Amino acid sequence: MYVNKPLHEKKKRFRWWKIPLILIAVILTVAIIYVAYVMISYNRIEDNTELLPQGFSRVTDYASGLRPSTRNTDIPYSKDSFVVTLDGFIISDNVESTYVDVVDTGFQYSDHNPVEMRFKLKT
């Protein structure tokens, strides 16, 4: 006579078909992370100054050193928020930068701090 076993006593079968799905998910995840890393590292303008047209240059001599100019907006701003120096200026050869600095407003008005630049036109 056949007797049904309670659910907690039934032997669970291993599902072999899940292995390829797990491997595909892992491979796709690694590929996406790698592509993102390559894109981020390739598109950094400080590493790729050759992307600027001839006769143009970046202004990098910040008066107070590098201060954060932008922040993540996924949470309200706090001193522990992720911040970077992102904003700046690209100038042509007929412009001379005399002063550039990030104005630290503590991100009070926006997710960016203003960047101030003073310049002279060359003759």
C-alpha angles and dihedrals in degrees: 000000000000117000122192113236119224115260094252091057097050115108112242115229120225110242105224093185090069094067096073091046091052091048092050091050092050093047092048092049092051091046093051092049091048094049091048091050093050093047093049094047093044096048097052104120094209089062093041107048087146086074089071115091117252111276095032131099140176121253105232106155099100111187095225098032121252112335122174115271100177139027141194114271099202091099135021113280119270133159088264095055119121108261134175140178102248108140123080145118139281112202135189125237093262092062124077117200111218099175137007128172142150111250105225106222093155088245088287096147105027146352086270130064113221119257116216123205130181118195147169127219113235118230 
